Backbone atoms as SQL, in Angstrom:
CREATE TABLE atoms (id INTEGER PRIMARY KEY, chain TEXT, resi INTEGER, resn TEXT, atom TEXT, x REAL, y REAL, z REAL);
INSERT INTO atoms VALUES
  (1, 'A', 1, 'MET', 'N', -4.640, 13.423, 16.597),
  (2, 'A', 1, 'MET', 'CA', -3.162, 12.932, 16.252),
  (3, 'A', 1, 'MET', 'C', -2.249, 14.085, 15.850),
  (4, 'A', 2, 'ALA', 'N', -2.731, 14.765, 14.826),
  (5, 'A', 2, 'ALA', 'CA', -1.816, 15.887, 14.294),
  (6, 'A', 2, 'ALA', 'C', -1.524, 16.961, 15.306),
  (7, 'A', 3, 'ILE', 'N', -2.438, 17.185, 16.300),
  (8, 'A', 3, 'ILE', 'CA', -2.114, 18.244, 17.387),
  (9, 'A', 3, 'ILE', 'C', -1.006, 17.559, 18.303),
  (10, 'A', 4, 'LEU', 'N', -1.163, 16.319, 18.513),
  (11, 'A', 4, 'LEU', 'CA', -0.072, 15.608, 19.231),
  (12, 'A', 4, 'LEU', 'C', 1.248, 15.833, 18.685),
  (13, 'A', 5, 'VAL', 'N', 1.245, 15.397, 17.454),
  (14, 'A', 5, 'VAL', 'CA', 2.696, 15.414, 16.687),
  (15, 'A', 5, 'VAL', 'C', 3.162, 16.883, 16.630),
  (16, 'A', 6, 'LEU', 'N', 2.311, 17.845, 16.410),
  (17, 'A', 6, 'LEU', 'CA', 2.792, 19.370, 16.502),
  (18, 'A', 6, 'LEU', 'C', 3.238, 19.820, 17.826),
  (19, 'A', 7, 'ALA', 'N', 2.366, 19.311, 18.975),
  (20, 'A', 7, 'ALA', 'CA', 2.937, 19.735, 20.202),
  (21, 'A', 7, 'ALA', 'C', 4.177, 19.128, 20.639),
  (22, 'A', 8, 'SER', 'N', 4.378, 17.966, 20.250),
  (23, 'A', 8, 'SER', 'CA', 5.695, 17.233, 20.569),
  (24, 'A', 8, 'SER', 'C', 6.853, 17.692, 19.813),
  (25, 'A', 9, 'THR', 'N', 6.654, 18.281, 18.656),
  (26, 'A', 9, 'THR', 'CA', 7.846, 18.614, 17.762),
  (27, 'A', 9, 'THR', 'C', 8.175, 20.175, 17.897),
  (28, 'A', 10, 'VAL', 'N', 7.371, 20.844, 18.409),
  (29, 'A', 10, 'VAL', 'CA', 7.706, 22.309, 18.593),
  (30, 'A', 10, 'VAL', 'C', 8.546, 22.523, 19.913),
  (31, 'A', 11, 'SER', 'N', 9.536, 23.407, 19.885),
  (32, 'A', 11, 'SER', 'CA', 10.147, 23.795, 21.000),
  (33, 'A', 11, 'SER', 'C', 9.407, 24.825, 21.700),
  (34, 'A', 12, 'TRP', 'N', 9.145, 24.787, 23.063),
  (35, 'A', 12, 'TRP', 'CA', 8.428, 25.655, 23.837),
  (36, 'A', 12, 'TRP', 'C', 9.469, 26.554, 24.664),
  (37, 'A', 13, 'THR', 'N', 9.233, 27.806, 24.598),
  (38, 'A', 13, 'THR', 'CA', 9.949, 28.829, 25.446),
  (39, 'A', 13, 'THR', 'C', 9.137, 29.479, 26.371),
  (40, 'A', 14, 'VAL', 'N', 9.343, 29.610, 27.712),
  (41, 'A', 14, 'VAL', 'CA', 8.558, 30.274, 28.641),
  (42, 'A', 14, 'VAL', 'C', 9.468, 31.349, 29.413),
  (43, 'A', 15, 'ASP', 'N', 9.104, 32.614, 29.130),
  (44, 'A', 15, 'ASP', 'CA', 9.814, 33.585, 29.820),
  (45, 'A', 15, 'ASP', 'C', 9.020, 34.326, 30.908),
  (46, 'A', 16, 'LYS', 'N', 9.684, 34.457, 32.091),
  (47, 'A', 16, 'LYS', 'CA', 8.963, 35.129, 33.359),
  (48, 'A', 16, 'LYS', 'C', 9.735, 36.346, 33.714),
  (49, 'A', 17, 'HIS', 'N', 9.036, 37.230, 34.075),
  (50, 'A', 17, 'HIS', 'CA', 9.705, 38.557, 34.752),
  (51, 'A', 17, 'HIS', 'C', 9.116, 38.593, 36.244),
  (52, 'A', 18, 'ILE', 'N', 10.220, 38.490, 37.032),
  (53, 'A', 18, 'ILE', 'CA', 9.776, 38.477, 38.546),
  (54, 'A', 18, 'ILE', 'C', 10.463, 39.826, 39.061),
  (55, 'A', 19, 'CYS', 'N', 9.490, 40.402, 39.910),
  (56, 'A', 19, 'CYS', 'CA', 9.799, 41.673, 40.608),
  (57, 'A', 19, 'CYS', 'C', 9.538, 41.455, 42.027),
  (58, 'A', 20, 'MET', 'N', 10.507, 41.737, 42.882),
  (59, 'A', 20, 'MET', 'CA', 10.299, 41.665, 44.429),
  (60, 'A', 20, 'MET', 'C', 9.741, 40.211, 44.860),
  (61, 'A', 21, 'GLY', 'N', 10.174, 39.219, 44.187),
  (62, 'A', 21, 'GLY', 'CA', 9.661, 37.782, 44.407),
  (63, 'A', 21, 'GLY', 'C', 8.199, 37.511, 43.942),
  (64, 'A', 22, 'ARG', 'N', 7.659, 38.569, 43.127),
  (65, 'A', 22, 'ARG', 'CA', 6.384, 38.197, 42.627),
  (66, 'A', 22, 'ARG', 'C', 6.432, 38.140, 41.063),
  (67, 'A', 23, 'VAL', 'N', 5.706, 37.024, 40.459),
  (68, 'A', 23, 'VAL', 'CA', 5.709, 37.036, 39.006),
  (69, 'A', 23, 'VAL', 'C', 4.807, 38.098, 38.373),
  (70, 'A', 24, 'MET', 'N', 5.425, 38.939, 37.641),
  (71, 'A', 24, 'MET', 'CA', 4.750, 40.071, 37.041),
  (72, 'A', 24, 'MET', 'C', 4.248, 39.764, 35.645),
  (73, 'A', 25, 'ASP', 'N', 4.985, 38.909, 34.801),
  (74, 'A', 25, 'ASP', 'CA', 4.544, 38.774, 33.569),
  (75, 'A', 25, 'ASP', 'C', 5.088, 37.389, 33.094),
  (76, 'A', 26, 'VAL', 'N', 4.246, 36.599, 32.285),
  (77, 'A', 26, 'VAL', 'CA', 4.709, 35.372, 31.880),
  (78, 'A', 26, 'VAL', 'C', 4.410, 35.433, 30.227),
  (79, 'A', 27, 'ALA', 'N', 5.350, 34.982, 29.462),
  (80, 'A', 27, 'ALA', 'CA', 5.156, 34.952, 28.061),
  (81, 'A', 27, 'ALA', 'C', 5.639, 33.585, 27.520),
  (82, 'A', 28, 'LEU', 'N', 4.930, 33.231, 26.535),
  (83, 'A', 28, 'LEU', 'CA', 5.219, 31.972, 25.815),
  (84, 'A', 28, 'LEU', 'C', 5.653, 32.422, 24.324),
  (85, 'A', 29, 'PHE', 'N', 6.831, 31.791, 24.095),
  (86, 'A', 29, 'PHE', 'CA', 7.374, 32.165, 22.697),
  (87, 'A', 29, 'PHE', 'C', 7.967, 33.462, 22.479),
  (88, 'A', 30, 'SER', 'N', 7.797, 34.414, 23.557),
  (89, 'A', 30, 'SER', 'CA', 8.382, 35.688, 23.375),
  (90, 'A', 30, 'SER', 'C', 8.962, 36.234, 24.674),
  (91, 'A', 31, 'HIS', 'N', 9.503, 37.483, 24.682),
  (92, 'A', 31, 'HIS', 'CA', 10.069, 38.018, 25.887),
  (93, 'A', 31, 'HIS', 'C', 9.091, 38.544, 26.730),
  (94, 'A', 32, 'ALA', 'N', 9.053, 38.544, 27.987),
  (95, 'A', 32, 'ALA', 'CA', 8.126, 38.979, 28.883),
  (96, 'A', 32, 'ALA', 'C', 8.310, 40.421, 29.174),
  (97, 'A', 33, 'ASP', 'N', 7.233, 41.118, 29.381),
  (98, 'A', 33, 'ASP', 'CA', 7.266, 42.599, 29.558),
  (99, 'A', 33, 'ASP', 'C', 7.860, 42.889, 30.962),
  (100, 'A', 34, 'ASP', 'N', 8.627, 43.914, 31.087),
  (101, 'A', 34, 'ASP', 'CA', 9.152, 44.357, 32.349),
  (102, 'A', 34, 'ASP', 'C', 8.166, 45.200, 33.137),
  (103, 'A', 35, 'CYS', 'N', 8.424, 45.437, 34.393),
  (104, 'A', 35, 'CYS', 'CA', 7.403, 46.233, 35.255),
  (105, 'A', 35, 'CYS', 'C', 7.737, 47.710, 35.210),
  (106, 'A', 36, 'GLY', 'N', 8.868, 48.067, 34.679),
  (107, 'A', 36, 'GLY', 'CA', 9.230, 49.613, 34.530),
  (108, 'A', 36, 'GLY', 'C', 10.010, 50.013, 35.927),
  (109, 'A', 37, 'MET', 'N', 10.370, 49.183, 36.820),
  (110, 'A', 37, 'MET', 'CA', 10.986, 49.556, 37.995),
  (111, 'A', 37, 'MET', 'C', 12.576, 49.462, 37.814),
  (112, 'A', 38, 'THR', 'N', 12.914, 48.696, 36.890),
  (113, 'A', 38, 'THR', 'CA', 14.387, 48.614, 36.619),
  (114, 'A', 38, 'THR', 'C', 14.993, 49.769, 36.064),
  (115, 'A', 39, 'LYS', 'N', 14.264, 50.741, 35.461),
  (116, 'A', 39, 'LYS', 'CA', 14.762, 51.990, 34.941),
  (117, 'A', 39, 'LYS', 'C', 14.867, 53.007, 36.019),
  (118, 'A', 40, 'ASP', 'N', 14.078, 52.974, 36.968),
  (119, 'A', 40, 'ASP', 'CA', 13.994, 54.036, 38.057),
  (120, 'A', 40, 'ASP', 'C', 15.194, 53.705, 39.209),
  (121, 'A', 41, 'MET', 'N', 15.264, 52.489, 39.467),
  (122, 'A', 41, 'MET', 'CA', 16.291, 52.327, 40.606),
  (123, 'A', 41, 'MET', 'C', 17.630, 51.924, 40.112),
  (124, 'A', 42, 'GLU', 'N', 18.551, 52.316, 40.753),
  (125, 'A', 42, 'GLU', 'CA', 19.967, 51.894, 40.484),
  (126, 'A', 42, 'GLU', 'C', 20.288, 50.397, 40.675),
  (127, 'A', 43, 'LYS', 'N', 19.884, 50.031, 41.955),
  (128, 'A', 43, 'LYS', 'CA', 19.932, 48.688, 42.362),
  (129, 'A', 43, 'LYS', 'C', 18.707, 47.913, 41.826),
  (130, 'A', 44, 'THR', 'N', 18.872, 46.951, 40.896),
  (131, 'A', 44, 'THR', 'CA', 17.636, 46.359, 40.457),
  (132, 'A', 44, 'THR', 'C', 17.017, 45.280, 41.456),
  (133, 'A', 45, 'CYS', 'N', 15.700, 45.243, 41.436),
  (134, 'A', 45, 'CYS', 'CA', 15.037, 44.258, 42.184),
  (135, 'A', 45, 'CYS', 'C', 14.328, 43.263, 41.389),
  (136, 'A', 46, 'CYS', 'N', 14.486, 43.293, 40.125),
  (137, 'A', 46, 'CYS', 'CA', 13.806, 42.352, 39.135),
  (138, 'A', 46, 'CYS', 'C', 14.712, 41.453, 38.496),
  (139, 'A', 47, 'ASP', 'N', 14.149, 40.231, 38.245),
  (140, 'A', 47, 'ASP', 'CA', 14.831, 39.198, 37.540),
  (141, 'A', 47, 'ASP', 'C', 14.185, 38.604, 36.402),
  (142, 'A', 48, 'ASP', 'N', 14.760, 38.234, 35.500),
  (143, 'A', 48, 'ASP', 'CA', 14.158, 37.483, 34.253),
  (144, 'A', 48, 'ASP', 'C', 14.423, 36.083, 34.201),
  (145, 'A', 49, 'GLU', 'N', 13.573, 35.160, 33.990),
  (146, 'A', 49, 'GLU', 'CA', 13.927, 33.719, 33.988),
  (147, 'A', 49, 'GLU', 'C', 13.219, 33.202, 32.859),
  (148, 'A', 50, 'SER', 'N', 13.932, 32.433, 32.133),
  (149, 'A', 50, 'SER', 'CA', 13.357, 31.721, 30.986),
  (150, 'A', 50, 'SER', 'C', 13.899, 30.326, 30.868),
  (151, 'A', 51, 'PHE', 'N', 13.030, 29.437, 30.378),
  (152, 'A', 51, 'PHE', 'CA', 13.534, 28.003, 30.127),
  (153, 'A', 51, 'PHE', 'C', 12.764, 27.515, 28.790),
  (154, 'A', 52, 'THR', 'N', 13.546, 26.599, 28.240),
  (155, 'A', 52, 'THR', 'CA', 13.057, 26.043, 26.992),
  (156, 'A', 52, 'THR', 'C', 12.964, 24.601, 27.053),
  (157, 'A', 53, 'ILE', 'N', 11.828, 24.142, 26.530),
  (158, 'A', 53, 'ILE', 'CA', 11.648, 22.714, 26.401),
  (159, 'A', 53, 'ILE', 'C', 11.788, 22.248, 24.861),
  (160, 'A', 54, 'GLN', 'N', 12.767, 21.520, 24.681),
  (161, 'A', 54, 'GLN', 'CA', 13.246, 21.111, 23.346),
  (162, 'A', 54, 'GLN', 'C', 12.200, 20.160, 22.733),
  (163, 'A', 55, 'GLY', 'N', 11.844, 20.414, 21.406),
  (164, 'A', 55, 'GLY', 'CA', 11.002, 19.483, 20.841),
  (165, 'A', 55, 'GLY', 'C', 11.651, 18.224, 20.215),
  (166, 'A', 56, 'GLN', 'N', 10.984, 17.349, 19.772),
  (167, 'A', 56, 'GLN', 'CA', 11.559, 16.098, 19.282),
  (168, 'A', 56, 'GLN', 'C', 11.795, 16.407, 17.815),
  (169, 'A', 57, 'HIS', 'N', 12.971, 16.348, 17.437),
  (170, 'A', 57, 'HIS', 'CA', 13.384, 16.619, 15.922),
  (171, 'A', 57, 'HIS', 'C', 13.492, 15.263, 15.069),
  (172, 'A', 58, 'ASP', 'N', 13.782, 14.210, 15.673),
  (173, 'A', 58, 'ASP', 'CA', 13.982, 13.024, 14.798),
  (174, 'A', 58, 'ASP', 'C', 12.737, 12.174, 14.981),
  (175, 'A', 59, 'LEU', 'N', 11.944, 12.176, 13.966),
  (176, 'A', 59, 'LEU', 'CA', 10.574, 11.381, 13.964),
  (177, 'A', 59, 'LEU', 'C', 10.746, 10.123, 13.396),
  (178, 'A', 60, 'LYS', 'N', 11.903, 9.610, 12.716),
  (179, 'A', 60, 'LYS', 'CA', 11.945, 8.427, 12.104),
  (180, 'A', 60, 'LYS', 'C', 12.614, 7.508, 13.048),
  (181, 'A', 61, 'ILE', 'N', 11.861, 6.340, 13.240),
  (182, 'A', 61, 'ILE', 'CA', 12.268, 5.264, 14.240),
  (183, 'A', 61, 'ILE', 'C', 12.446, 4.134, 13.271),
  (184, 'A', 62, 'THR', 'N', 13.729, 3.591, 13.405),
  (185, 'A', 62, 'THR', 'CA', 13.907, 2.366, 12.561),
  (186, 'A', 62, 'THR', 'C', 13.776, 1.098, 13.459),
  (187, 'A', 63, 'PHE', 'N', 13.754, -0.081, 12.894),
  (188, 'A', 63, 'PHE', 'CA', 13.665, -1.323, 13.586),
  (189, 'A', 63, 'PHE', 'C', 14.857, -1.601, 14.363),
  (190, 'A', 64, 'ASP', 'N', 16.016, -1.030, 13.899),
  (191, 'A', 64, 'ASP', 'CA', 17.209, -1.308, 14.485),
  (192, 'A', 64, 'ASP', 'C', 17.407, -0.498, 15.909),
  (193, 'A', 65, 'ASP', 'N', 16.531, 0.506, 16.115),
  (194, 'A', 65, 'ASP', 'CA', 16.549, 1.343, 17.285),
  (195, 'A', 65, 'ASP', 'C', 16.006, 0.647, 18.476),
  (196, 'A', 66, 'PHE', 'N', 15.271, -0.431, 18.311),
  (197, 'A', 66, 'PHE', 'CA', 14.609, -1.220, 19.371),
  (198, 'A', 66, 'PHE', 'C', 15.766, -2.247, 19.887),
  (199, 'A', 67, 'SER', 'N', 15.562, -2.551, 21.223),
  (200, 'A', 67, 'SER', 'CA', 16.455, -3.563, 21.665),
  (201, 'A', 67, 'SER', 'C', 16.031, -4.928, 21.172),
  (202, 'A', 68, 'LEU', 'N', 16.767, -6.140, 21.389),
  (203, 'A', 68, 'LEU', 'CA', 16.433, -7.341, 20.938),
  (204, 'A', 68, 'LEU', 'C', 15.128, -7.909, 21.538),
  (205, 'A', 69, 'ASP', 'N', 15.015, -7.454, 22.807),
  (206, 'A', 69, 'ASP', 'CA', 13.695, -8.025, 23.284),
  (207, 'A', 69, 'ASP', 'C', 12.476, -7.237, 22.760),
  (208, 'A', 70, 'GLN', 'N', 12.529, -6.173, 22.505),
  (209, 'A', 70, 'GLN', 'CA', 11.523, -5.278, 21.848),
  (210, 'A', 70, 'GLN', 'C', 11.404, -5.845, 20.324),
  (211, 'A', 71, 'GLN', 'N', 12.390, -6.098, 19.645),
  (212, 'A', 71, 'GLN', 'CA', 12.250, -6.610, 18.340),
  (213, 'A', 71, 'GLN', 'C', 11.607, -8.005, 18.464),
  (214, 'A', 72, 'PHE', 'N', 11.937, -8.934, 19.334),
  (215, 'A', 72, 'PHE', 'CA', 11.210, -10.163, 19.421),
  (216, 'A', 72, 'PHE', 'C', 9.820, -10.024, 19.679),
  (217, 'A', 73, 'PHE', 'N', 9.314, -9.233, 20.623),
  (218, 'A', 73, 'PHE', 'CA', 7.944, -8.838, 21.071),
  (219, 'A', 73, 'PHE', 'C', 7.227, -8.396, 19.814),
  (220, 'A', 74, 'ILE', 'N', 7.771, -7.447, 18.959),
  (221, 'A', 74, 'ILE', 'CA', 7.083, -7.002, 17.892),
  (222, 'A', 74, 'ILE', 'C', 6.850, -7.940, 16.759),
  (223, 'A', 75, 'VAL', 'N', 7.834, -8.723, 16.577),
  (224, 'A', 75, 'VAL', 'CA', 7.776, -9.823, 15.517),
  (225, 'A', 75, 'VAL', 'C', 6.773, -10.834, 15.953),
  (226, 'A', 76, 'SER', 'N', 6.781, -11.397, 17.267),
  (227, 'A', 76, 'SER', 'CA', 5.830, -12.276, 17.713),
  (228, 'A', 76, 'SER', 'C', 4.376, -11.748, 17.785),
  (229, 'A', 77, 'PHE', 'N', 4.256, -10.564, 18.111),
  (230, 'A', 77, 'PHE', 'CA', 2.952, -9.916, 18.160),
  (231, 'A', 77, 'PHE', 'C', 2.221, -9.847, 16.753),
  (232, 'A', 78, 'VAL', 'N', 3.103, -9.520, 15.756),
  (233, 'A', 78, 'VAL', 'CA', 2.526, -9.261, 14.395),
  (234, 'A', 78, 'VAL', 'C', 2.364, -10.786, 13.806),
  (235, 'A', 79, 'HIS', 'N', 3.088, -11.673, 14.140),
  (236, 'A', 79, 'HIS', 'CA', 2.956, -13.099, 13.645),
  (237, 'A', 79, 'HIS', 'C', 1.666, -13.523, 14.207),
  (238, 'A', 80, 'THR', 'N', 1.475, -13.547, 15.521),
  (239, 'A', 80, 'THR', 'CA', 0.307, -14.023, 16.130),
  (240, 'A', 80, 'THR', 'C', -1.061, -13.324, 15.731),
  (241, 'A', 81, 'TYR', 'N', -0.967, -12.008, 15.531),
  (242, 'A', 81, 'TYR', 'CA', -2.191, -11.205, 15.100),
  (243, 'A', 81, 'TYR', 'C', -2.563, -11.864, 13.726),
  (244, 'A', 82, 'PHE', 'N', -1.526, -11.959, 12.696),
  (245, 'A', 82, 'PHE', 'CA', -2.012, -12.304, 11.348),
  (246, 'A', 82, 'PHE', 'C', -2.370, -13.888, 11.440),
  (247, 'A', 83, 'HIS', 'N', -1.813, -14.600, 12.361),
  (248, 'A', 83, 'HIS', 'CA', -2.087, -16.049, 12.463),
  (249, 'A', 83, 'HIS', 'C', -3.649, -16.248, 12.964),
  (250, 'A', 84, 'PHE', 'N', -4.025, -15.444, 13.908),
  (251, 'A', 84, 'PHE', 'CA', -5.451, -15.595, 14.360),
  (252, 'A', 84, 'PHE', 'C', -6.445, -14.805, 13.598),
  (253, 'A', 85, 'VAL', 'N', -6.091, -13.798, 13.070),
  (254, 'A', 85, 'VAL', 'CA', -7.085, -13.002, 12.153),
  (255, 'A', 85, 'VAL', 'C', -6.853, -13.419, 10.597),
  (256, 'A', 86, 'GLU', 'N', -7.572, -14.476, 10.284),
  (257, 'A', 86, 'GLU', 'CA', -7.511, -14.818, 8.917),
  (258, 'A', 86, 'GLU', 'C', -8.498, -14.326, 8.085),
  (259, 'A', 87, 'VAL', 'N', -8.177, -13.719, 7.014),
  (260, 'A', 87, 'VAL', 'CA', -9.249, -13.169, 6.093),
  (261, 'A', 87, 'VAL', 'C', -9.660, -13.986, 4.951),
  (262, 'A', 88, 'ASP', 'N', -10.777, -14.424, 4.770),
  (263, 'A', 88, 'ASP', 'CA', -11.206, -15.238, 3.661),
  (264, 'A', 88, 'ASP', 'C', -11.277, -14.373, 2.312),
  (265, 'A', 89, 'GLU', 'N', -10.325, -14.783, 1.476),
  (266, 'A', 89, 'GLU', 'CA', -10.218, -14.017, 0.224),
  (267, 'A', 89, 'GLU', 'C', -11.484, -14.361, -0.834),
  (268, 'A', 90, 'LYS', 'N', -11.930, -15.588, -0.687),
  (269, 'A', 90, 'LYS', 'CA', -12.919, -16.123, -1.639),
  (270, 'A', 90, 'LYS', 'C', -14.220, -16.057, -0.833),
  (271, 'A', 91, 'GLU', 'N', -15.206, -15.535, -1.307),
  (272, 'A', 91, 'GLU', 'CA', -16.596, -15.479, -0.823),
  (273, 'A', 91, 'GLU', 'C', -17.373, -16.708, -1.255),
  (274, 'A', 92, 'PRO', 'N', -18.050, -17.323, -0.316),
  (275, 'A', 92, 'PRO', 'CA', -18.769, -18.558, -0.666),
  (276, 'A', 92, 'PRO', 'C', -19.916, -18.183, -1.650),
  (277, 'A', 93, 'ASN', 'N', -20.169, -18.791, -2.625),
  (278, 'A', 93, 'ASN', 'CA', -21.312, -18.642, -3.551),
  (279, 'A', 93, 'ASN', 'C', -22.365, -19.631, -3.145),
  (280, 'A', 94, 'HIS', 'N', -23.503, -18.949, -2.615),
  (281, 'A', 94, 'HIS', 'CA', -24.574, -19.940, -1.994),
  (282, 'A', 94, 'HIS', 'C', -25.612, -20.287, -3.189),
  (283, 'A', 95, 'PHE', 'N', -25.565, -19.543, -4.420),
  (284, 'A', 95, 'PHE', 'CA', -26.620, -19.599, -5.438),
  (285, 'A', 95, 'PHE', 'C', -26.019, -20.698, -6.659),
  (286, 'A', 96, 'SER', 'N', -24.857, -21.283, -6.371),
  (287, 'A', 96, 'SER', 'CA', -24.374, -22.030, -7.401),
  (288, 'A', 96, 'SER', 'C', -25.201, -23.216, -7.786),
  (289, 'A', 97, 'GLU', 'N', -25.912, -23.675, -6.652),
  (290, 'A', 97, 'GLU', 'CA', -26.703, -24.996, -6.788),
  (291, 'A', 97, 'GLU', 'C', -28.112, -24.665, -7.514),
  (292, 'A', 98, 'TYR', 'N', -28.440, -23.533, -7.541),
  (293, 'A', 98, 'TYR', 'CA', -29.784, -23.087, -8.138),
  (294, 'A', 98, 'TYR', 'C', -29.825, -22.580, -9.433),
  (295, 'A', 99, 'ASN', 'N', -30.542, -23.086, -10.295),
  (296, 'A', 99, 'ASN', 'CA', -30.880, -22.777, -11.753),
  (297, 'A', 99, 'ASN', 'C', -31.693, -21.581, -11.845),
  (298, 'A', 100, 'PRO', 'N', -31.535, -20.627, -12.756),
  (299, 'A', 100, 'PRO', 'CA', -32.510, -19.592, -12.900),
  (300, 'A', 100, 'PRO', 'C', -33.761, -20.022, -13.488),
  (301, 'A', 101, 'PRO', 'N', -34.888, -19.485, -13.396),
  (302, 'A', 101, 'PRO', 'CA', -36.196, -19.870, -13.977),
  (303, 'A', 101, 'PRO', 'C', -36.146, -19.926, -15.444),
  (304, 'A', 102, 'PRO', 'N', -36.824, -20.752, -16.167),
  (305, 'A', 102, 'PRO', 'CA', -36.738, -20.721, -17.664),
  (306, 'A', 102, 'PRO', 'C', -37.447, -19.518, -18.154),
  (307, 'A', 103, 'LEU', 'N', -36.649, -19.090, -19.215),
  (308, 'A', 103, 'LEU', 'CA', -37.113, -17.901, -19.842),
  (309, 'A', 103, 'LEU', 'C', -38.240, -18.299, -21.000),
  (310, 'A', 104, 'ILE', 'N', -39.456, -17.795, -20.770),
  (311, 'A', 104, 'ILE', 'CA', -40.593, -18.179, -21.623),
  (312, 'A', 104, 'ILE', 'C', -40.599, -17.151, -22.855),
  (313, 'A', 105, 'ARG', 'N', -40.500, -15.798, -22.491),
  (314, 'A', 105, 'ARG', 'CA', -40.479, -14.703, -23.374),
  (315, 'A', 105, 'ARG', 'C', -39.523, -13.662, -22.918),
  (316, 'A', 106, 'ASP', 'N', -38.940, -12.903, -23.754),
  (317, 'A', 106, 'ASP', 'CA', -38.019, -11.986, -23.534),
  (318, 'A', 106, 'ASP', 'C', -38.843, -10.628, -23.377),
  (319, 'A', 107, 'VAL', 'N', -39.040, -10.331, -22.045),
  (320, 'A', 107, 'VAL', 'CA', -40.020, -9.083, -21.880),
  (321, 'A', 107, 'VAL', 'C', -39.350, -7.721, -22.207),
  (322, 'A', 108, 'GLN', 'N', -38.042, -7.627, -22.113),
  (323, 'A', 108, 'GLN', 'CA', -37.345, -6.313, -22.671),
  (324, 'A', 108, 'GLN', 'C', -37.503, -6.188, -23.975),
  (325, 'A', 109, 'VAL', 'N', -37.260, -7.264, -24.735),
  (326, 'A', 109, 'VAL', 'CA', -37.348, -7.139, -26.192),
  (327, 'A', 109, 'VAL', 'C', -38.799, -6.867, -26.731),
  (328, 'A', 110, 'LEU', 'N', -39.753, -7.472, -25.973),
  (329, 'A', 110, 'LEU', 'CA', -41.242, -7.326, -26.501),
  (330, 'A', 110, 'LEU', 'C', -41.590, -5.899, -26.189),
  (331, 'A', 111, 'ASP', 'N', -41.240, -5.399, -25.004),
  (332, 'A', 111, 'ASP', 'CA', -41.756, -4.070, -24.500),
  (333, 'A', 111, 'ASP', 'C', -40.698, -3.001, -25.022),
  (334, 'A', 112, 'GLN', 'N', -39.659, -3.448, -25.609),
  (335, 'A', 112, 'GLN', 'CA', -38.528, -2.398, -26.126),
  (336, 'A', 112, 'GLN', 'C', -38.092, -1.463, -24.953),
  (337, 'A', 113, 'THR', 'N', -37.773, -1.986, -23.675),
  (338, 'A', 113, 'THR', 'CA', -37.315, -1.221, -22.643),
  (339, 'A', 113, 'THR', 'C', -35.979, -1.822, -22.194),
  (340, 'A', 114, 'PHE', 'N', -34.891, -0.979, -22.628),
  (341, 'A', 114, 'PHE', 'CA', -33.456, -1.254, -22.583),
  (342, 'A', 114, 'PHE', 'C', -32.907, -0.447, -21.356),
  (343, 'A', 115, 'LEU', 'N', -32.125, -0.842, -20.616),
  (344, 'A', 115, 'LEU', 'CA', -31.367, -0.023, -19.785),
  (345, 'A', 115, 'LEU', 'C', -30.000, 0.392, -20.349),
  (346, 'A', 116, 'ILE', 'N', -29.733, 1.620, -20.228),
  (347, 'A', 116, 'ILE', 'CA', -28.445, 2.194, -20.941),
  (348, 'A', 116, 'ILE', 'C', -27.562, 2.515, -19.769);
């Protein structure tokens, strides 16, 4: 999930150096290296192309950004989810009807073994 958030928020810049119709170098986040032919020739045969994919900068989505139909769907979905999935807060006690065995003698006191 963190990789997805990182990839969607970073702006990506791809730079290409094209010489005589062939891609000579492609660089991500930096400038592409040239082939060296632009210095030798008066008339250049090379082109540099770059494009940028803008990342998402606003990650906070409020409830008011949704349309009325989307708000209605979200509210009804949450309501039905909590209606069908009920959590029992009180666990049943199955041992309330049974009494413990009678204490004939206190073994811990007789043997003097105490848990600390």
